[in-house]
Amino acid sequence: MEINQRVPQGRVLGPLLFLLYINDIPVNIHDANLVMFADDINVLISDSDERLLQTKIDSVVAELKTWFNSNDFVINAGRTGVILCHNRQTHVLVKPLVTFNNMNVDYTAEIKFLGIQITDTLKWHSHVQLLAGKLCKVAFMIKSLKEVLNPNLIQNIYFKKFHSLLWFGILFWGGAGGELTTRILRIQKLVIRSIVGVGSSLTDSYLKN
């Protein structure tokens, strides 16, 4: 069967051909910076003047629509969000109108970007809270398996499940300081103490929170 504009699902070349197909988007979009990863496209637009910002947004949206239409792509506006980054002390926020395919795109105060939780104030509280919850679950799993698995397997689980989560994106959120990073450090200390059998004060209630 002849296939004109698709790649059969499951083919090894699929991801590569898709990337080749969309790699010219940045060339066709002006007044914006694009951050692309696989099929995830993020458009960054900035300006100190509100009217110029709205003009840039309208222009970029029009260019995106032109590119998508000419390349037979369909954008799901319902799964598209806008985040307005601002200073926490800003009292009055002017949110430019973002319209795509005759639908207003909703603003959100928080968005997940390549595994990193980003808020409109560019603070790391939300990301660290989610990270702490994930680390607690892994720590509880390690504590539960410690009695039935040998030390080498427990160590492997720590590095594959706990340590990988801990280090992902640490370059960004690691400088948050205060109680946020202190909580993460406390969880790490507890799980290491559990692994080596020192000071087994690793309480279930703490690890399950």
PDB file of N, CA and C in Angstrom, residues 62-111:
ATOM      1  N   ALA A  62       0.239  33.403  13.773  1.00  0.00           N
ATOM      2  CA  ALA A  62      -0.094  33.360  12.342  1.00  0.00           C
ATOM      3  C   ALA A  62       0.955  32.551  11.573  1.00  0.00           C
ATOM      4  N   GLU A  63       2.232  32.722  11.916  1.00  0.00           N
ATOM      5  CA  GLU A  63       3.301  31.970  11.245  1.00  0.00           C
ATOM      6  C   GLU A  63       3.206  30.479  11.566  1.00  0.00           C
ATOM      7  N   LEU A  64       2.876  30.171  12.809  1.00  0.00           N
ATOM      8  CA  LEU A  64       2.711  28.766  13.195  1.00  0.00           C
ATOM      9  C   LEU A  64       1.557  28.124  12.426  1.00  0.00           C
ATOM     10  N   LYS A  65       0.438  28.837  12.333  1.00  0.00           N
ATOM     11  CA  LYS A  65      -0.708  28.302  11.603  1.00  0.00           C
ATOM     12  C   LYS A  65      -0.357  28.048  10.142  1.00  0.00           C
ATOM     13  N   THR A  66       0.385  28.981   9.552  1.00  0.00           N
ATOM     14  CA  THR A  66       0.787  28.823   8.160  1.00  0.00           C
ATOM     15  C   THR A  66       1.662  27.586   7.978  1.00  0.00           C
ATOM     16  N   TRP A  67       2.631  27.412   8.891  1.00  0.00           N
ATOM     17  CA  TRP A  67       3.529  26.258   8.774  1.00  0.00           C
ATOM     18  C   TRP A  67       2.771  24.954   8.977  1.00  0.00           C
ATOM     19  N   PHE A  68       1.930  24.906  10.000  1.00  0.00           N
ATOM     20  CA  PHE A  68       1.189  23.672  10.276  1.00  0.00           C
ATOM     21  C   PHE A  68       0.243  23.316   9.131  1.00  0.00           C
ATOM     22  N   ASN A  69      -0.429  24.310   8.592  1.00  0.00           N
ATOM     23  CA  ASN A  69      -1.357  24.045   7.489  1.00  0.00           C
ATOM     24  C   ASN A  69      -0.620  23.563   6.241  1.00  0.00           C
ATOM     25  N   SER A  70       0.508  24.187   5.939  1.00  0.00           N
ATOM     26  CA  SER A  70       1.249  23.812   4.732  1.00  0.00           C
ATOM     27  C   SER A  70       1.919  22.451   4.864  1.00  0.00           C
ATOM     28  N   ASN A  71       2.121  21.995   6.118  1.00  0.00           N
ATOM     29  CA  ASN A  71       2.764  20.696   6.341  1.00  0.00           C
ATOM     30  C   ASN A  71       1.788  19.629   6.840  1.00  0.00           C
ATOM     31  N   ASP A  72       0.490  19.935   6.733  1.00  0.00           N
ATOM     32  CA  ASP A  72      -0.563  18.973   7.082  1.00  0.00           C
ATOM     33  C   ASP A  72      -0.489  18.519   8.537  1.00  0.00           C
ATOM     34  N   PHE A  73      -0.192  19.461   9.440  1.00  0.00           N
ATOM     35  CA  PHE A  73      -0.202  19.182  10.871  1.00  0.00           C
ATOM     36  C   PHE A  73      -1.460  19.780  11.497  1.00  0.00           C
ATOM     37  N   VAL A  74      -1.937  19.141  12.529  1.00  0.00           N
ATOM     38  CA  VAL A  74      -3.101  19.645  13.255  1.00  0.00           C
ATOM     39  C   VAL A  74      -2.699  19.885  14.705  1.00  0.00           C
ATOM     40  N   ILE A  75      -2.948  21.089  15.187  1.00  0.00           N
ATOM     41  CA  ILE A  75      -2.618  21.425  16.570  1.00  0.00           C
ATOM     42  C   ILE A  75      -3.858  21.269  17.434  1.00  0.00           C
ATOM     43  N   ASN A  76      -3.701  20.562  18.534  1.00  0.00           N
ATOM     44  CA  ASN A  76      -4.786  20.401  19.495  1.00  0.00           C
ATOM     45  C   ASN A  76      -4.745  21.571  20.471  1.00  0.00           C
ATOM     46  N   ALA A  77      -5.552  22.601  20.199  1.00  0.00           N
ATOM     47  CA  ALA A  77      -5.541  23.798  21.042  1.00  0.00           C
ATOM     48  C   ALA A  77      -5.948  23.485  22.472  1.00  0.00           C
ATOM     49  N   GLY A  78      -6.756  22.437  22.636  1.00  0.00           N
ATOM     50  CA  GLY A  78      -7.189  22.082  23.981  1.00  0.00           C
ATOM     51  C   GLY A  78      -6.064  21.575  24.866  1.00  0.00           C
ATOM     52  N   ARG A  79      -4.995  21.082  24.251  1.00  0.00           N
ATOM     53  CA  ARG A  79      -3.850  20.585  25.006  1.00  0.00           C
ATOM     54  C   ARG A  79      -2.667  21.550  24.953  1.00  0.00           C
ATOM     55  N   THR A  80      -2.944  22.755  24.510  1.00  0.00           N
ATOM     56  CA  THR A  80      -1.916  23.791  24.434  1.00  0.00           C
ATOM     57  C   THR A  80      -2.148  24.806  25.544  1.00  0.00           C
ATOM     58  N   GLY A  81      -1.093  25.156  26.246  1.00  0.00           N
ATOM     59  CA  GLY A  81      -1.229  26.095  27.360  1.00  0.00           C
ATOM     60  C   GLY A  81      -0.268  27.257  27.236  1.00  0.00           C
ATOM     61  N   VAL A  82      -0.591  28.328  27.943  1.00  0.00           N
ATOM     62  CA  VAL A  82       0.253  29.525  27.959  1.00  0.00           C
ATOM     63  C   VAL A  82       0.614  29.834  29.399  1.00  0.00           C
ATOM     64  N   ILE A  83       1.875  30.140  29.629  1.00  0.00           N
ATOM     65  CA  ILE A  83       2.316  30.537  30.962  1.00  0.00           C
ATOM     66  C   ILE A  83       2.973  31.910  30.856  1.00  0.00           C
ATOM     67  N   LEU A  84       2.569  32.814  31.731  1.00  0.00           N
ATOM     68  CA  LEU A  84       3.090  34.176  31.739  1.00  0.00           C
ATOM     69  C   LEU A  84       4.074  34.313  32.903  1.00  0.00           C
ATOM     70  N   CYS A  85       5.346  34.322  32.598  1.00  0.00           N
ATOM     71  CA  CYS A  85       6.366  34.419  33.646  1.00  0.00           C
ATOM     72  C   CYS A  85       6.486  35.870  34.103  1.00  0.00           C
ATOM     73  N   HIS A  86       6.522  36.050  35.405  1.00  0.00           N
ATOM     74  CA  HIS A  86       6.522  37.409  35.951  1.00  0.00           C
ATOM     75  C   HIS A  86       7.170  37.429  37.321  1.00  0.00           C
ATOM     76  N   ASN A  87       7.445  38.642  37.788  1.00  0.00           N
ATOM     77  CA  ASN A  87       7.969  38.840  39.133  1.00  0.00           C
ATOM     78  C   ASN A  87       6.859  38.585  40.137  1.00  0.00           C
ATOM     79  N   ARG A  88       7.196  37.894  41.215  1.00  0.00           N
ATOM     80  CA  ARG A  88       6.181  37.552  42.231  1.00  0.00           C
ATOM     81  C   ARG A  88       5.510  38.804  42.792  1.00  0.00           C
ATOM     82  N   GLN A  89       6.213  39.929  42.804  1.00  0.00           N
ATOM     83  CA  GLN A  89       5.677  41.160  43.391  1.00  0.00           C
ATOM     84  C   GLN A  89       4.796  41.940  42.422  1.00  0.00           C
ATOM     85  N   THR A  90       4.672  41.456  41.213  1.00  0.00           N
ATOM     86  CA  THR A  90       3.816  42.131  40.244  1.00  0.00           C
ATOM     87  C   THR A  90       2.354  41.975  40.664  1.00  0.00           C
ATOM     88  N   HIS A  91       1.686  43.103  40.902  1.00  0.00           N
ATOM     89  CA  HIS A  91       0.313  43.061  41.413  1.00  0.00           C
ATOM     90  C   HIS A  91      -0.722  42.984  40.286  1.00  0.00           C
ATOM     91  N   VAL A  92      -0.488  43.737  39.206  1.00  0.00           N
ATOM     92  CA  VAL A  92      -1.445  43.763  38.107  1.00  0.00           C
ATOM     93  C   VAL A  92      -0.804  43.102  36.901  1.00  0.00           C
ATOM     94  N   LEU A  93      -1.370  41.980  36.490  1.00  0.00           N
ATOM     95  CA  LEU A  93      -0.840  41.243  35.351  1.00  0.00           C
ATOM     96  C   LEU A  93      -1.733  41.451  34.136  1.00  0.00           C
ATOM     97  N   VAL A  94      -1.123  41.855  33.056  1.00  0.00           N
ATOM     98  CA  VAL A  94      -1.845  41.989  31.800  1.00  0.00           C
ATOM     99  C   VAL A  94      -1.532  40.758  30.957  1.00  0.00           C
ATOM    100  N   LYS A  95      -2.550  39.945  30.723  1.00  0.00           N
ATOM    101  CA  LYS A  95      -2.346  38.703  29.985  1.00  0.00           C
ATOM    102  C   LYS A  95      -2.778  38.894  28.531  1.00  0.00           C
ATOM    103  N   PRO A  96      -1.816  38.881  27.634  1.00  0.00           N
ATOM    104  CA  PRO A  96      -2.161  39.032  26.210  1.00  0.00           C
ATOM    105  C   PRO A  96      -3.078  37.901  25.742  1.00  0.00           C
ATOM    106  N   LEU A  97      -3.877  38.193  24.766  1.00  0.00           N
ATOM    107  CA  LEU A  97      -4.804  37.206  24.223  1.00  0.00           C
ATOM    108  C   LEU A  97      -4.062  36.300  23.242  1.00  0.00           C
ATOM    109  N   VAL A  98      -4.189  34.998  23.468  1.00  0.00           N
ATOM    110  CA  VAL A  98      -3.562  34.022  22.573  1.00  0.00           C
ATOM    111  C   VAL A  98      -4.677  33.175  21.971  1.00  0.00           C
ATOM    112  N   THR A  99      -4.853  33.306  20.669  1.00  0.00           N
ATOM    113  CA  THR A  99      -5.937  32.604  19.977  1.00  0.00           C
ATOM    114  C   THR A  99      -5.351  31.710  18.898  1.00  0.00           C
ATOM    115  N   PHE A 100      -5.828  30.464  18.888  1.00  0.00           N
ATOM    116  CA  PHE A 100      -5.363  29.512  17.868  1.00  0.00           C
ATOM    117  C   PHE A 100      -6.571  28.748  17.345  1.00  0.00           C
ATOM    118  N   ASN A 101      -6.729  28.783  16.033  1.00  0.00           N
ATOM    119  CA  ASN A 101      -7.877  28.131  15.393  1.00  0.00           C
ATOM    120  C   ASN A 101      -9.196  28.587  16.002  1.00  0.00           C
ATOM    121  N   ASN A 102      -9.310  29.903  16.195  1.00  0.00           N
ATOM    122  CA  ASN A 102     -10.516  30.534  16.740  1.00  0.00           C
ATOM    123  C   ASN A 102     -10.833  30.096  18.164  1.00  0.00           C
ATOM    124  N   MET A 103      -9.835  29.587  18.872  1.00  0.00           N
ATOM    125  CA  MET A 103      -9.999  29.198  20.278  1.00  0.00           C
ATOM    126  C   MET A 103      -8.989  29.949  21.129  1.00  0.00           C
ATOM    127  N   ASN A 104      -9.468  30.490  22.253  1.00  0.00           N
ATOM    128  CA  ASN A 104      -8.567  31.148  23.186  1.00  0.00           C
ATOM    129  C   ASN A 104      -7.792  30.102  23.971  1.00  0.00           C
ATOM    130  N   VAL A 105      -6.483  30.222  23.972  1.00  0.00           N
ATOM    131  CA  VAL A 105      -5.642  29.289  24.709  1.00  0.00           C
ATOM    132  C   VAL A 105      -5.588  29.734  26.161  1.00  0.00           C
ATOM    133  N   ASP A 106      -5.880  28.813  27.081  1.00  0.00           N
ATOM    134  CA  ASP A 106      -5.950  29.144  28.504  1.00  0.00           C
ATOM    135  C   ASP A 106      -4.563  29.341  29.102  1.00  0.00           C
ATOM    136  N   TYR A 107      -4.510  30.274  30.061  1.00  0.00           N
ATOM    137  CA  TYR A 107      -3.284  30.495  30.819  1.00  0.00           C
ATOM    138  C   TYR A 107      -3.223  29.494  31.976  1.00  0.00           C
ATOM    139  N   THR A 108      -2.016  29.126  32.341  1.00  0.00           N
ATOM    140  CA  THR A 108      -1.811  28.233  33.470  1.00  0.00           C
ATOM    141  C   THR A 108      -0.702  28.794  34.344  1.00  0.00           C
ATOM    142  N   ALA A 109      -0.796  28.539  35.642  1.00  0.00           N
ATOM    143  CA  ALA A 109       0.223  29.041  36.566  1.00  0.00           C
ATOM    144  C   ALA A 109       1.407  28.092  36.682  1.00  0.00           C
ATOM    145  N   GLU A 110       1.268  26.907  36.110  1.00  0.00           N
ATOM    146  CA  GLU A 110       2.312  25.894  36.262  1.00  0.00           C
ATOM    147  C   GLU A 110       2.286  24.964  35.058  1.00  0.00           C
ATOM    148  N   ILE A 111       3.485  24.567  34.622  1.00  0.00           N
ATOM    149  CA  ILE A 111       3.567  23.703  33.455  1.00  0.00           C
ATOM    150  C   ILE A 111       4.762  22.771  33.600  1.00  0.00           C
TER     151      ILE A 111
END
